[in-house]
PDB file of C-alpha atoms in Angstrom:
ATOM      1  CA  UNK A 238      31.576 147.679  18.989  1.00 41.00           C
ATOM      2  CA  UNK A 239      34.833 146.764  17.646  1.00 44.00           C
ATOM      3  CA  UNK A 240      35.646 143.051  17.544  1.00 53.00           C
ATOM      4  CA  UNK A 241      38.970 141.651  18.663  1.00 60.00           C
ATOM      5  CA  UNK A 242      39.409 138.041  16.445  1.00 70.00           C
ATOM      6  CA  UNK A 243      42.992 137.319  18.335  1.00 77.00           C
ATOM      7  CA  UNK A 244      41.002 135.915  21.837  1.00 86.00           C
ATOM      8  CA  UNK A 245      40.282 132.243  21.366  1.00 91.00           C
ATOM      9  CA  UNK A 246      36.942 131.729  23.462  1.00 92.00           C
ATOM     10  CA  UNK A 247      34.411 129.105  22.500  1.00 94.00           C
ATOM     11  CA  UNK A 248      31.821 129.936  19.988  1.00 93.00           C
ATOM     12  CA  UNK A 249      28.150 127.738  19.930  1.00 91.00           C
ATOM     13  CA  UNK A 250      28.325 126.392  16.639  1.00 93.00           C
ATOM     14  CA  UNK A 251      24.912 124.874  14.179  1.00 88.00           C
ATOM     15  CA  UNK A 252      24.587 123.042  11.315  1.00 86.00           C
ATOM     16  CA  UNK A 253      22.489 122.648   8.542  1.00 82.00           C
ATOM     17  CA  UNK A 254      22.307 119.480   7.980  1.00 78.00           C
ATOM     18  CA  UNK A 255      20.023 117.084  10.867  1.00 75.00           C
ATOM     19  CA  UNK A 256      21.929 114.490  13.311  1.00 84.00           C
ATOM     20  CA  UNK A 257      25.672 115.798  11.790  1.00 90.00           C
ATOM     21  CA  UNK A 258      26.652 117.218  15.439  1.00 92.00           C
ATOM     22  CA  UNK A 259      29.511 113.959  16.101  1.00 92.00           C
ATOM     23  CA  UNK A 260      30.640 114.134  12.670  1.00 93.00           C
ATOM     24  CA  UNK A 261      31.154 118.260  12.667  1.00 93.00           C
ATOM     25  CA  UNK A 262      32.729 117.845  16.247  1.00 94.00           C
ATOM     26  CA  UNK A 263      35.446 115.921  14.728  1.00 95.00           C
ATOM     27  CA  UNK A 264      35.868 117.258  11.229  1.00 94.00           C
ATOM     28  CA  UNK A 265      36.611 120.913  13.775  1.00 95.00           C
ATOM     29  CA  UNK A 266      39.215 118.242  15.802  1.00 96.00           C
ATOM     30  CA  UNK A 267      40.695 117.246  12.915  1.00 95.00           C
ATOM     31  CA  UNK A 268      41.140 120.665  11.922  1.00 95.00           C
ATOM     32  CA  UNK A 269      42.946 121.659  15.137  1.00 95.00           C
ATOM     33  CA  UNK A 270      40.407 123.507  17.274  1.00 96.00           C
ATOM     34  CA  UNK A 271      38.944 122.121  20.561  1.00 95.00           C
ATOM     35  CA  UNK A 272      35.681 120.944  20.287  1.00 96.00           C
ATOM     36  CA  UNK A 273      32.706 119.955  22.194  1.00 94.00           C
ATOM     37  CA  UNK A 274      29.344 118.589  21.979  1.00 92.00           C
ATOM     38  CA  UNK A 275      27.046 117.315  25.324  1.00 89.00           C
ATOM     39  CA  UNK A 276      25.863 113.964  25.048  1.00 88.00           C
ATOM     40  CA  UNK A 277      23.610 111.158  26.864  1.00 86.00           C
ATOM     41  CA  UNK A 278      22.927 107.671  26.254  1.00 85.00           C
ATOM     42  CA  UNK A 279      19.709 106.595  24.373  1.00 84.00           C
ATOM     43  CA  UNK A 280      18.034 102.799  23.960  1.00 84.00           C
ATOM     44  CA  UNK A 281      17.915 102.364  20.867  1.00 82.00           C
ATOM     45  CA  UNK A 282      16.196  99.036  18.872  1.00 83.00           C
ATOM     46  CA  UNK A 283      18.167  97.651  16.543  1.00 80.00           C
ATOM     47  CA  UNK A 284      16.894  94.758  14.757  1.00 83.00           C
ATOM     48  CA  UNK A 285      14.867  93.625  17.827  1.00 84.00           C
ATOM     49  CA  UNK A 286      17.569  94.682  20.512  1.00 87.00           C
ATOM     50  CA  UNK A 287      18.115  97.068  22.480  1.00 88.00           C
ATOM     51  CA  UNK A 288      21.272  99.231  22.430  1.00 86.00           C
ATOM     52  CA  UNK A 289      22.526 101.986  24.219  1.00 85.00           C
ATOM     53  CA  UNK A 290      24.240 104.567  22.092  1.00 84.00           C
ATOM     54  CA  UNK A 291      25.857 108.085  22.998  1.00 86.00           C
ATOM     55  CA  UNK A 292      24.189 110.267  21.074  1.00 87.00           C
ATOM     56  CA  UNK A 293      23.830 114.505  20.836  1.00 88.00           C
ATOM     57  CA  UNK A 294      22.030 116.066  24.261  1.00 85.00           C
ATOM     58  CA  UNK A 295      20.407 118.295  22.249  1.00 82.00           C
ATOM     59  CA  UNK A 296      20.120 118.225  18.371  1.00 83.00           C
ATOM     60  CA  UNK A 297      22.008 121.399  16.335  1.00 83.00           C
ATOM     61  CA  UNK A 298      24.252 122.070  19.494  1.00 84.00           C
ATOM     62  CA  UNK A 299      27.860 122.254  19.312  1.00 92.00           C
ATOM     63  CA  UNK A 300      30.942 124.381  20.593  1.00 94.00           C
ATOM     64  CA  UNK A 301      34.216 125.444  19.014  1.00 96.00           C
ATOM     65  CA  UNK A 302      37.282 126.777  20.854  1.00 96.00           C
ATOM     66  CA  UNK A 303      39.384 129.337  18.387  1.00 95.00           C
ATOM     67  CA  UNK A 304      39.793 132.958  17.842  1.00 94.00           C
ATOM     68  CA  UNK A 305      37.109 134.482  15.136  1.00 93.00           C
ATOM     69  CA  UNK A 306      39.378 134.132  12.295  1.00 93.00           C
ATOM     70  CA  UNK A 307      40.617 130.598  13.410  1.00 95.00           C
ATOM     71  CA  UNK A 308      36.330 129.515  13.308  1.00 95.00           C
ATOM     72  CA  UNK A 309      35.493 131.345  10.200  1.00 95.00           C
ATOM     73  CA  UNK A 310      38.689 129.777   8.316  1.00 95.00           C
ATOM     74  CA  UNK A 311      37.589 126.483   9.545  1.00 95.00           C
ATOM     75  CA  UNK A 312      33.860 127.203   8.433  1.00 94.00           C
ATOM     76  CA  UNK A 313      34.957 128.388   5.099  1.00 94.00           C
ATOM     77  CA  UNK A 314      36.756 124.592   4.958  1.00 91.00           C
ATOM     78  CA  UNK A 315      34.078 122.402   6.475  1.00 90.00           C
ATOM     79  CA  UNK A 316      33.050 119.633   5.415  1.00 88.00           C
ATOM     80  CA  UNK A 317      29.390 120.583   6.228  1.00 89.00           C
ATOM     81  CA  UNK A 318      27.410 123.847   5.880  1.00 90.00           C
ATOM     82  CA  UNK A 319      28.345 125.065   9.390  1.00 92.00           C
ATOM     83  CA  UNK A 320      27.558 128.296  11.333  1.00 92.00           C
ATOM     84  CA  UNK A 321      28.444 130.334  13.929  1.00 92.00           C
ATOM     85  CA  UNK A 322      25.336 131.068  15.973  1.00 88.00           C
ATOM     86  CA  UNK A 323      24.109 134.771  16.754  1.00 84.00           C
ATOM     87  CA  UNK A 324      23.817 136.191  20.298  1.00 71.00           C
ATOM     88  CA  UNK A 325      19.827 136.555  20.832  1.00 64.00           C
ATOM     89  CA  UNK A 326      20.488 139.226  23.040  1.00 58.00           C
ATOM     90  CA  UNK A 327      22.033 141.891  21.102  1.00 56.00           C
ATOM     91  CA  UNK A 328      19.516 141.577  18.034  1.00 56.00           C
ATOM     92  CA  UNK A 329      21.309 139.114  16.458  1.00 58.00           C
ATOM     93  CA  UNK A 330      24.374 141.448  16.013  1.00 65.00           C
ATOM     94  CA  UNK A 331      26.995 139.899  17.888  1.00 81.00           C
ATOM     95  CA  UNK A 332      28.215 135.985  17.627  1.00 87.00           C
ATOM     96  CA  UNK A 333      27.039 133.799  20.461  1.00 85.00           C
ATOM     97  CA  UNK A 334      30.735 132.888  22.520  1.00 88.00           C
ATOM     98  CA  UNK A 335      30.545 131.379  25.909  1.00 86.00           C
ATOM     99  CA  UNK A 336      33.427 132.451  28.552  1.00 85.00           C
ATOM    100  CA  UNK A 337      36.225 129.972  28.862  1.00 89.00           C
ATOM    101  CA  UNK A 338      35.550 129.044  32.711  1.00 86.00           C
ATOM    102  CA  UNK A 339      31.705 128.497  32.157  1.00 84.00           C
ATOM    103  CA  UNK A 340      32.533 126.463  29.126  1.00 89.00           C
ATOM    104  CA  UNK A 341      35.402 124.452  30.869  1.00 88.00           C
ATOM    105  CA  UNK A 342      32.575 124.327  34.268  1.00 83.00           C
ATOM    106  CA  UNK A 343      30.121 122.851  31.637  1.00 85.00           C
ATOM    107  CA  UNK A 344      32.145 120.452  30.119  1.00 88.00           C
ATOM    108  CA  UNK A 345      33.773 118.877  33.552  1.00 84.00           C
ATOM    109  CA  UNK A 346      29.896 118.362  34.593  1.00 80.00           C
ATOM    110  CA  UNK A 347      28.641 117.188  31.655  1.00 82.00           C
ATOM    111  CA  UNK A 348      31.322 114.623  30.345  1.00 81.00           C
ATOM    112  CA  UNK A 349      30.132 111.891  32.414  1.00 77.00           C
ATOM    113  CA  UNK A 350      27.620 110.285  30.027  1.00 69.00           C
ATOM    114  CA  UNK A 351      26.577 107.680  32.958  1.00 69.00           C
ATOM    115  CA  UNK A 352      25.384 110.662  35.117  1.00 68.00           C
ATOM    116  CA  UNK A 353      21.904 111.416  35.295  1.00 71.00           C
ATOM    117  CA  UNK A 354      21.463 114.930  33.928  1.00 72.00           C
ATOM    118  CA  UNK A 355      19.112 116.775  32.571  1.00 72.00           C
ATOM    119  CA  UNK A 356      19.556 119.612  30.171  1.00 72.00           C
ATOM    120  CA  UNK A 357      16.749 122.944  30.034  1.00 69.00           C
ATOM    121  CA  UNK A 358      16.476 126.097  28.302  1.00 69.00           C
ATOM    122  CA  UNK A 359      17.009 129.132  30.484  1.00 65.00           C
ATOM    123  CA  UNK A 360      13.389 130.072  30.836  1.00 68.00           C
ATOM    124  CA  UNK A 361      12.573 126.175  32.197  1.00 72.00           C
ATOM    125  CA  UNK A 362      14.397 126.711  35.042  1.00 64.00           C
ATOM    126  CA  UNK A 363      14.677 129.678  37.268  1.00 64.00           C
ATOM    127  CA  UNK A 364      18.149 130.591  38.321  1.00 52.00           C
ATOM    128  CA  UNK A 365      18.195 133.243  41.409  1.00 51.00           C
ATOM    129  CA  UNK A 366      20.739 135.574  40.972  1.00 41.00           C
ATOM    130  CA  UNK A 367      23.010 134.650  44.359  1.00 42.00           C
ATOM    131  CA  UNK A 368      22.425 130.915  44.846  1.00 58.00           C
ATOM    132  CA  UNK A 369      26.306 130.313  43.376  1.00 62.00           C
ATOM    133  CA  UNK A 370      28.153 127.816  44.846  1.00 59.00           C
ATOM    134  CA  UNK A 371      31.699 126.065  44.284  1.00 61.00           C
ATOM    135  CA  UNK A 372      32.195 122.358  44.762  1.00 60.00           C
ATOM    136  CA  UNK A 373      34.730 121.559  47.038  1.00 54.00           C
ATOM    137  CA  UNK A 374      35.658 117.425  46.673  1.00 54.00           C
ATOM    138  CA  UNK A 375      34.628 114.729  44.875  1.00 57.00           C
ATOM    139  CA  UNK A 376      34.398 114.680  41.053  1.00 57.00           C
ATOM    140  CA  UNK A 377      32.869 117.626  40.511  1.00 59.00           C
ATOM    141  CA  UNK A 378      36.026 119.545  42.869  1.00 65.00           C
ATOM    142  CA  UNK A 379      36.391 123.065  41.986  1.00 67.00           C
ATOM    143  CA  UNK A 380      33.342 123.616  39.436  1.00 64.00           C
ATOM    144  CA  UNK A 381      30.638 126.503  40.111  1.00 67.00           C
ATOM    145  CA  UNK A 382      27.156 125.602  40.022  1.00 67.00           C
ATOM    146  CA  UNK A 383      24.104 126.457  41.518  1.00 61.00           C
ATOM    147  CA  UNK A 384      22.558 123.415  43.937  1.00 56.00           C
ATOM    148  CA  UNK A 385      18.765 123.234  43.919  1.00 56.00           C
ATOM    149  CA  UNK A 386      15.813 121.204  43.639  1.00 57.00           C
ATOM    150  CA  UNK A 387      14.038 120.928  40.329  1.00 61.00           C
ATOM    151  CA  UNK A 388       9.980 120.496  39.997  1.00 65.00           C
ATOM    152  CA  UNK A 389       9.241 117.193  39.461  1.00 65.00           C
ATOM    153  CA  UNK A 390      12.792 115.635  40.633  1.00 65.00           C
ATOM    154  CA  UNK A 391      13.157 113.691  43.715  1.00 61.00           C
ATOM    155  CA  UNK A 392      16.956 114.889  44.531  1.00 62.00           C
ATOM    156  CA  UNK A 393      18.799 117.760  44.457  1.00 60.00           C
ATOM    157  CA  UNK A 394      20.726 118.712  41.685  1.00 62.00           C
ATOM    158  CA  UNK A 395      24.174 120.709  40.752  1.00 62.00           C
ATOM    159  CA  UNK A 396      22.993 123.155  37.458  1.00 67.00           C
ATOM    160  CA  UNK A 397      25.652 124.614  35.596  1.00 68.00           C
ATOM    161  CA  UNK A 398      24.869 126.909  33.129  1.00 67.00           C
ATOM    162  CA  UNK A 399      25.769 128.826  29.831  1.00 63.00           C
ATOM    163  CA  UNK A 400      24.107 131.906  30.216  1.00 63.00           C
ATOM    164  CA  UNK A 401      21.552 132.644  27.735  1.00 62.00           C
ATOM    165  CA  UNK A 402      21.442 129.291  26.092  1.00 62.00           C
ATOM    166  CA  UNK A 403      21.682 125.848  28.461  1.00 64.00           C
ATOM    167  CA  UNK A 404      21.432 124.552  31.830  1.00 69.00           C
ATOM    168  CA  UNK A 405      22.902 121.187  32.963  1.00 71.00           C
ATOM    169  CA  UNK A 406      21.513 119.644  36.135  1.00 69.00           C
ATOM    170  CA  UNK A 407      23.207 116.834  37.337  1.00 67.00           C
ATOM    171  CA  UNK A 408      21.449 114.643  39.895  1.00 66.00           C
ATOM    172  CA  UNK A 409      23.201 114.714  43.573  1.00 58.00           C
ATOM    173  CA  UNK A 410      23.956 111.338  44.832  1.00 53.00           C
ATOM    174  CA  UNK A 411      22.453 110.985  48.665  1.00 47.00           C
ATOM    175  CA  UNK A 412      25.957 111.463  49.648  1.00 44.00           C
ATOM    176  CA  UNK A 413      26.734 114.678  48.384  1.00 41.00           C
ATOM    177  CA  UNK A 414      23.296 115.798  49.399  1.00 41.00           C
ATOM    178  CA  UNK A 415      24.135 116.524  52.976  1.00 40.00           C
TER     179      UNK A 415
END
């Protein structure tokens, strides 16, 4: 399969060093490629208080818009031992990119860090092929998802996924329950 390296799509992104996620997010900023990494508040005690603190969704995850040759120059540069992460799918062959309109889909539902949401693996949740939907007002206007009721969780919720790798599920307010 021949690879084209002039389509900028978002690649998934690791690192080898623990809890560097932020700091590799904006060292691939400040070299001039979009960048993205879900996050959620945590309590954490500090000196006998607690504080809340926006830290990583899920530790090793992060996303780079670019074309191949854009990520690979900025991996050669990094100031970290970064990686681009291999598709599981295709034995490991191919590297793992997410399409621009899931990506963009994730990222609208996911930036609001005061939104309860919950983030699975693929085989946590199961996704029927089908159940798509399109929200049409409000804050999430415009983004596909799939609405459904999660084990366990009182409300429904709007899951967006990246195929393969993570689902988001947001919690529906009793409002946009109806």
């Amino acid at each position: 399969m021949e690879e084209n390296n002039d389509i900028q799509q978002w690649f998934c992104l690791g690192c080898t060093s623990p809890q560097r996620e932020l700091k590799v997010r904006d060292d691939v900023r400040r070299y001039g490629l979009e960048a993205f990494v879900p996050l959620k508040y945590e309590v954490k005690r500090l000196r006998r208080q607690e504080q809340r603190t926006l830290v990583p969704a899920i530790s090793g995850l992060m996303f780079a818009k670019g074309t191949l040759d854009e990520v690979k120059e900025y991996i050669s540069h990094a100031h970290y031992t970064v990686y681009i992460r291999k598709s599981t799918f295709s034995n490991k062959e191919d590297y793992l990119t997410i399409p621009t309109r899931a990506m963009e889909d994730f990222i609208a539902v996911t930036v609001d860090h005061e939104a309860h949401i919950s983030y699975f693996r693929p085989e946590e949740i199961k996704l029927q092929a089908g159940d798509k939907i399109r929200v049409k007002g409000g804050i999430y206007d415009g983004k596909e998802g799939i609405i459904m009721r999660i084990k366990g969780k009182r409300n429904k919720h709007l899951v967006v996924q990246i195929p393969g790798l993570l689902v988001a599920a947001v919690e529906m307010t009793p409002e946009l329950n109806s």
